[in-house]
Amino acid sequence: MIDSILQTTSGLNRKSPSDIYLTSIDTEGTLGSLNKLVLNSLDYEISDLPTKSELNKGWSYIQSSGKKSILFIVTLSEEKTSDNLRINLFNALSAIQRQISSKILWVPLLGTGAGSLNYSESLRIILDVLNSLNLSLFKPRKIYISFPSSLKENNKQILENKIQTWIRHESEKSGNRNYKTIPTDLKTESVKGKPENELKSRAYFVGGHHWNKTENQFDRFIRDGIWENGHENKFHSGVKSVQPKDIIFLKSTWSSAGKGILSLNGVGVVIKNHNDGFRLDVNWHPFTERIDLSTGSQYRGAFHRIKDKYLSGIIEGIKLKIPDIDAIINDLSTLDFKEQIHSENSIDNIPFHLDQIEIDDRLNREAIAKSLSRLLNKNIFNQNNKVDKSFMVHLQGSWGEGKSTFLNLLTKNLDQEGNQWVVVEFNAWQNQHISPPWWIFLDSMYRQVFPKMFDKYKERFRIREWFRRFFWYKSTARATSIILVTISTILLLYLLPSLLGLFDDQKSLLNNSNDIKTITETIISIGSVIGLIYGLWKFISSPFMLSNSHSAKAFLEHAIDPMKKVKKHFEALVTNVNNSGKMMAIYIDDLDRCSSGFTVELLEGIQTLFSEKKVLYVVAGDRKWISTCFENHYKDYSDIVKEPGQKLGYLFIEKAFQLSIRLPKLSGQVKKSYWDFIINIQKSENLGLVTNQDFKISQSQRSEVKAKIKEETAKRNYNNLSHLDRIQKDFKLSETEFNDIALEAYDEDSEEIKHILQDHYELIDANPRGIKRLANQYNMYRNILIAEGKRSFDINKLFRWLMIQNKYPLFADWIERNIDLLDEDFLMRDDNPEFRIYLKRDTFLDNLLFDNENKYEGKLGIEDVRQFIGY
């Protein structure tokens, strides 16, 4: 069981029973404080450190007779520490699964020294890797997650809460229900220990976190700071009655030995009620151990207010496990919604920040979200575009880089150009274990769309969905049952006299054995009775409608061409939304945490089943992860792709997505402001960033700035954007203000992209789809560079680099990985064999890089590339 495998410890004990010790290291094999401690404790010498060549693969495993083993994980290199830890830890543990089987592992919080990860981030990555590996296949005997000995108790408790939440999630996935029940039967107010006086005036509620009994929303509620009603037309009045500062417990109910149990998994204080009967914003505190009570087991529905006569018993039962529950509730009450929880760090007093999705644009990315919204509404989803096809955007970024926050900013700015949008958020990682995937995908669409529909369309939408689930998926089986029952009933009524006559004169059948009519009627009558009973049983026993993953599986097993109906269902949902006057957008987040099979099945399902309607898909995930998933899934066909600089996984990505963009990097000013916020030098409202508000200049001034930008850009024949700095200075605008206006100006002017395409027609493939993709990609990358404060780049070279990225992604990846090791002359030298491989017999790539005829502003240099990739 998972909770017996994963345990915590403090520091490194020489007498520890562990068999294998993990430690951080850099690419050079440098001696650091952590690996020095491990080496000394296990009686190794400094000379036993792995060499640079041994660490090329990102890890090294050393064994010595009579000594414990050490697994070195490269966390410090030119790549981000978080990426190094995630990729190298996963690869290392995957590679040595046999050595790890039935062994005890000691795993410290890696990458927290020179790698600069905070403890929370390191722990999250380690748990994510363990989740990806699947402990049931990984099969260690025990894993000790080790916290620094100097870590203060309150910080340690926060980290342990994270581990317990993860254990609970993994246990529920594997069906582990081995929990002990608190033997309480406290049902009256006569029990001692009522809630504290300051909490008495508040209302207390219990809210469920299971939808359709199988879909556990616990992690999503905790992560997003929300509670949502999963029912379309139930519990609305109760949810609307909740007031800020009221208290809610996350619960589920079940029975044991005929006795009802109320299980509590967390407590929260309500910060905001959206008054729609569906959503509450909540500051949550998850319990480290599930609390099971016999009091309150009657609260089986999704949402209930706790009656006074039961409240004291429930609180007293909680206090048996959590004596300081009142203090926890008081602490939650002092926080604003989504405010990060701080606690003192034992080393440098830097505040401890929970890993939550930001609401405010602290990273100055809203201008890009606005720009992408303009591009989508104006060029793709405009009223004149009658093409009824989906449009897929790939948002490239590593874990923790802010993709989810960017999606929030996109949603905020999506309603433009007369379009109104309904956004569906589908977390792939949380739903990858629900099968079949199309069911949870469609069900999530319906549940999230319904509360966002205009009121006058809601009832019609609900009825149509009920009709689809009732008739489309079960129509054949149900119709067959009805026909069988009807025919059997008619025959039985017609032949009933003959059947009764048989019982009145039992000898009649024997005396008239040659009477064929009597025998036939008797057999038909008996068959009718059997048919009536069977038909009724089939009608009653089959699911009334498609309502959960189990009924979806049953449908797949018995239906003829089931995917045709699934496709029809999706298109009908989208049509209902469109007919209400809204467009549909579907965000797929955390795809780069999913298994290869699920990733491929989901993306291919969208391409084959859900692409025939005008829907916007935004898929957030690391490109390398997604590419590798396709590579692994189709490994038997990878040799077919022999193009230089290309591989099978990237071809699938190019086929799937019409637009791929990266997240903007932080400019110096924004990075400094955000770091000040992290270390609590100043409050967020004094950061100097413009967040969630309109810019302070007037509309006439805004128009004047835009006109000046367009005029100056046209004068320079669109060749560079260096004049932007002077315009910003002349109008005395902040970086945030000016970026937003500049991007709007360029998005309104189509002359630049026409100029670029005309100048580079000799380099562009004669593929209309590829040309549109390249034009959209150029627009977005140009805007990203402007937002990053890079205004002196050459637009011709940017266009050529994007062509290289699309046609030679392996080469572009190699450049990005080695960018810090390359100088301006590396292109001309012959001592780069890895690089020369890409140029061999490829005159097209050679021309993109070197501009041999000097038509496109000369050689593409390393400093140019550094700008384009975000350095």
CSV table of N, CA and C in Angstrom, one decimal, residues 715-779:
chain,number,residue,atom,x,y,z
A,715,LYS,N,7.7,53.6,-42.4
A,715,LYS,CA,8.8,54.4,-42.9
A,715,LYS,C,10.0,53.5,-43.1
A,716,ARG,N,10.2,52.6,-42.2
A,716,ARG,CA,11.4,51.8,-42.2
A,716,ARG,C,11.2,50.5,-43.0
A,717,ASN,N,10.1,50.5,-43.7
A,717,ASN,CA,9.8,49.3,-44.6
A,717,ASN,C,9.7,48.0,-43.8
A,718,TYR,N,9.3,48.2,-42.5
A,718,TYR,CA,9.1,47.0,-41.7
A,718,TYR,C,10.3,46.2,-41.4
A,719,ASN,N,11.5,46.7,-41.6
A,719,ASN,CA,12.7,45.9,-41.5
A,719,ASN,C,13.1,45.7,-40.0
A,720,ASN,N,12.8,46.7,-39.1
A,720,ASN,CA,13.2,46.5,-37.7
A,720,ASN,C,12.3,47.4,-36.9
A,721,LEU,N,12.4,47.2,-35.6
A,721,LEU,CA,11.5,47.8,-34.6
A,721,LEU,C,12.2,48.7,-33.6
A,722,SER,N,13.4,49.1,-34.0
A,722,SER,CA,14.2,49.8,-33.0
A,722,SER,C,13.7,51.2,-32.6
A,723,HIS,N,12.7,51.7,-33.5
A,723,HIS,CA,12.1,53.0,-33.2
A,723,HIS,C,11.2,53.0,-32.0
A,724,LEU,N,10.8,51.8,-31.6
A,724,LEU,CA,9.8,51.7,-30.5
A,724,LEU,C,10.3,52.3,-29.2
A,725,ASP,N,11.6,52.1,-28.9
A,725,ASP,CA,12.1,52.6,-27.7
A,725,ASP,C,11.9,54.2,-27.6
A,726,ARG,N,12.2,54.8,-28.8
A,726,ARG,CA,12.1,56.3,-28.8
A,726,ARG,C,10.6,56.7,-28.6
A,727,ILE,N,9.7,56.0,-29.2
A,727,ILE,CA,8.3,56.4,-29.1
A,727,ILE,C,7.8,56.2,-27.7
A,728,GLN,N,8.2,55.1,-27.0
A,728,GLN,CA,7.9,54.9,-25.6
A,728,GLN,C,8.4,56.1,-24.8
A,729,LYS,N,9.6,56.5,-25.0
A,729,LYS,CA,10.2,57.5,-24.2
A,729,LYS,C,9.5,58.9,-24.5
A,730,ASP,N,9.2,59.1,-25.8
A,730,ASP,CA,8.5,60.4,-26.1
A,730,ASP,C,7.2,60.5,-25.4
A,731,PHE,N,6.4,59.5,-25.3
A,731,PHE,CA,5.1,59.5,-24.7
A,731,PHE,C,5.1,59.2,-23.2
A,732,LYS,N,6.3,59.0,-22.7
A,732,LYS,CA,6.5,58.8,-21.2
A,732,LYS,C,5.6,57.7,-20.7
A,733,LEU,N,5.7,56.5,-21.4
A,733,LEU,CA,4.8,55.4,-21.0
A,733,LEU,C,5.7,54.3,-20.3
A,734,SER,N,5.1,53.6,-19.4
A,734,SER,CA,5.7,52.4,-18.8
A,734,SER,C,5.9,51.3,-19.8
A,735,GLU,N,6.7,50.3,-19.5
A,735,GLU,CA,6.9,49.2,-20.4
A,735,GLU,C,5.6,48.4,-20.6
A,736,THR,N,4.9,48.2,-19.5
A,736,THR,CA,3.6,47.5,-19.6
A,736,THR,C,2.6,48.2,-20.4
A,737,GLU,N,2.4,49.5,-20.2
A,737,GLU,CA,1.5,50.3,-21.0
A,737,GLU,C,1.9,50.3,-22.5
A,738,PHE,N,3.1,50.6,-22.8
A,738,PHE,CA,3.5,50.7,-24.2
A,738,PHE,C,3.4,49.4,-24.9
A,739,ASN,N,3.8,48.3,-24.3
A,739,ASN,CA,3.8,47.0,-24.9
A,739,ASN,C,2.3,46.6,-25.3
A,740,ASP,N,1.4,46.9,-24.5
A,740,ASP,CA,0.0,46.6,-24.8
A,740,ASP,C,-0.5,47.4,-26.0
A,741,ILE,N,-0.1,48.7,-26.1
A,741,ILE,CA,-0.5,49.5,-27.2
A,741,ILE,C,0.2,49.1,-28.5
A,742,ALA,N,1.5,48.8,-28.4
A,742,ALA,CA,2.3,48.4,-29.6
A,742,ALA,C,1.8,47.1,-30.2
A,743,LEU,N,1.5,46.2,-29.3
A,743,LEU,CA,1.0,44.9,-29.9
A,743,LEU,C,-0.4,45.1,-30.6
A,744,GLU,N,-1.2,45.9,-30.0
A,744,GLU,CA,-2.5,46.2,-30.7
A,744,GLU,C,-2.3,46.8,-32.0
A,745,ALA,N,-1.3,47.8,-32.1
A,745,ALA,CA,-1.0,48.4,-33.3
A,745,ALA,C,-0.6,47.5,-34.4
A,746,TYR,N,0.3,46.6,-34.1
A,746,TYR,CA,0.8,45.6,-35.0
A,746,TYR,C,-0.2,44.6,-35.4
A,747,ASP,N,-1.1,44.2,-34.5
A,747,ASP,CA,-2.1,43.3,-34.8
A,747,ASP,C,-3.2,43.8,-35.8
A,748,GLU,N,-3.3,45.2,-35.8
A,748,GLU,CA,-4.3,45.8,-36.7
A,748,GLU,C,-3.7,46.0,-38.1
A,749,ASP,N,-2.4,45.9,-38.2
A,749,ASP,CA,-1.7,46.3,-39.5
A,749,ASP,C,-1.2,45.0,-40.1
A,750,SER,N,-1.9,44.6,-41.2
A,750,SER,CA,-1.5,43.4,-41.9
A,750,SER,C,-0.4,43.6,-43.0
A,751,GLU,N,0.0,44.8,-43.2
A,751,GLU,CA,1.0,45.1,-44.2
A,751,GLU,C,2.4,44.5,-43.9
A,752,GLU,N,2.7,44.4,-42.7
A,752,GLU,CA,4.0,43.8,-42.3
A,752,GLU,C,4.2,42.4,-42.7
A,753,ILE,N,3.1,41.6,-42.4
A,753,ILE,CA,3.2,40.2,-42.8
A,753,ILE,C,3.2,40.0,-44.3
A,754,LYS,N,2.4,40.8,-45.0
A,754,LYS,CA,2.4,40.7,-46.5
A,754,LYS,C,3.8,41.0,-47.0
A,755,HIS,N,4.5,42.0,-46.4
A,755,HIS,CA,5.8,42.4,-46.8
A,755,HIS,C,6.8,41.2,-46.6
A,756,ILE,N,6.7,40.6,-45.4
A,756,ILE,CA,7.6,39.5,-45.0
A,756,ILE,C,7.4,38.3,-46.0
A,757,LEU,N,6.1,38.0,-46.3
A,757,LEU,CA,5.9,36.8,-47.1
A,757,LEU,C,6.3,37.1,-48.6
A,758,GLN,N,6.2,38.3,-49.0
A,758,GLN,CA,6.6,38.7,-50.4
A,758,GLN,C,8.1,38.6,-50.5
A,759,ASP,N,8.8,39.1,-49.5
A,759,ASP,CA,10.3,39.1,-49.6
A,759,ASP,C,10.9,37.8,-49.5
A,760,HIS,N,10.2,36.8,-48.8
A,760,HIS,CA,10.7,35.5,-48.6
A,760,HIS,C,10.0,34.4,-49.4
A,761,TYR,N,9.4,34.8,-50.5
A,761,TYR,CA,8.6,33.8,-51.3
A,761,TYR,C,9.5,32.6,-51.8
A,762,GLU,N,10.8,32.9,-52.0
A,762,GLU,CA,11.6,31.8,-52.6
A,762,GLU,C,11.9,30.7,-51.5
A,763,LEU,N,11.8,31.1,-50.2
A,763,LEU,CA,12.1,30.2,-49.2
A,763,LEU,C,10.9,29.4,-48.6
A,764,ILE,N,9.7,29.9,-49.0
A,764,ILE,CA,8.5,29.3,-48.4
A,764,ILE,C,8.0,28.2,-49.3
A,765,ASP,N,7.6,27.1,-48.6
A,765,ASP,CA,7.0,25.9,-49.3
A,765,ASP,C,5.7,26.3,-49.9
A,766,ALA,N,5.4,25.8,-51.0
A,766,ALA,CA,4.1,26.1,-51.7
A,766,ALA,C,3.0,25.3,-51.0
A,767,ASN,N,2.7,25.5,-49.8
A,767,ASN,CA,1.7,24.8,-49.0
A,767,ASN,C,0.9,25.8,-48.3
A,768,PRO,N,-0.4,26.0,-48.7
A,768,PRO,CA,-1.2,27.0,-48.1
A,768,PRO,C,-1.4,26.9,-46.6
A,769,ARG,N,-1.5,25.7,-46.1
A,769,ARG,CA,-1.6,25.5,-44.7
A,769,ARG,C,-0.4,25.9,-44.0
A,770,GLY,N,0.8,25.5,-44.6
A,770,GLY,CA,2.1,25.9,-44.0
A,770,GLY,C,2.3,27.4,-44.0
A,771,ILE,N,1.9,28.1,-45.0
A,771,ILE,CA,2.0,29.5,-45.1
A,771,ILE,C,1.2,30.2,-44.0
A,772,LYS,N,0.0,29.8,-43.9
A,772,LYS,CA,-0.9,30.4,-42.8
A,772,LYS,C,-0.3,30.1,-41.4
A,773,ARG,N,0.2,28.9,-41.2
A,773,ARG,CA,0.8,28.6,-39.9
A,773,ARG,C,2.0,29.5,-39.7
A,774,LEU,N,2.8,29.7,-40.7
A,774,LEU,CA,4.0,30.5,-40.5
A,774,LEU,C,3.7,32.0,-40.3
A,775,ALA,N,2.7,32.5,-41.0
A,775,ALA,CA,2.3,33.9,-40.8
A,775,ALA,C,1.8,34.1,-39.4
A,776,ASN,N,0.9,33.2,-38.9
A,776,ASN,CA,0.4,33.4,-37.5
A,776,ASN,C,1.5,33.2,-36.5
A,777,GLN,N,2.4,32.3,-36.8
A,777,GLN,CA,3.5,32.1,-35.8
A,777,GLN,C,4.4,33.3,-35.8
A,778,TYR,N,4.7,33.9,-36.9
A,778,TYR,CA,5.5,35.1,-37.0
A,778,TYR,C,4.9,36.2,-36.2
A,779,ASN,N,3.6,36.5,-36.4
A,779,ASN,CA,2.9,37.5,-35.7
A,779,ASN,C,3.0,37.4,-34.2
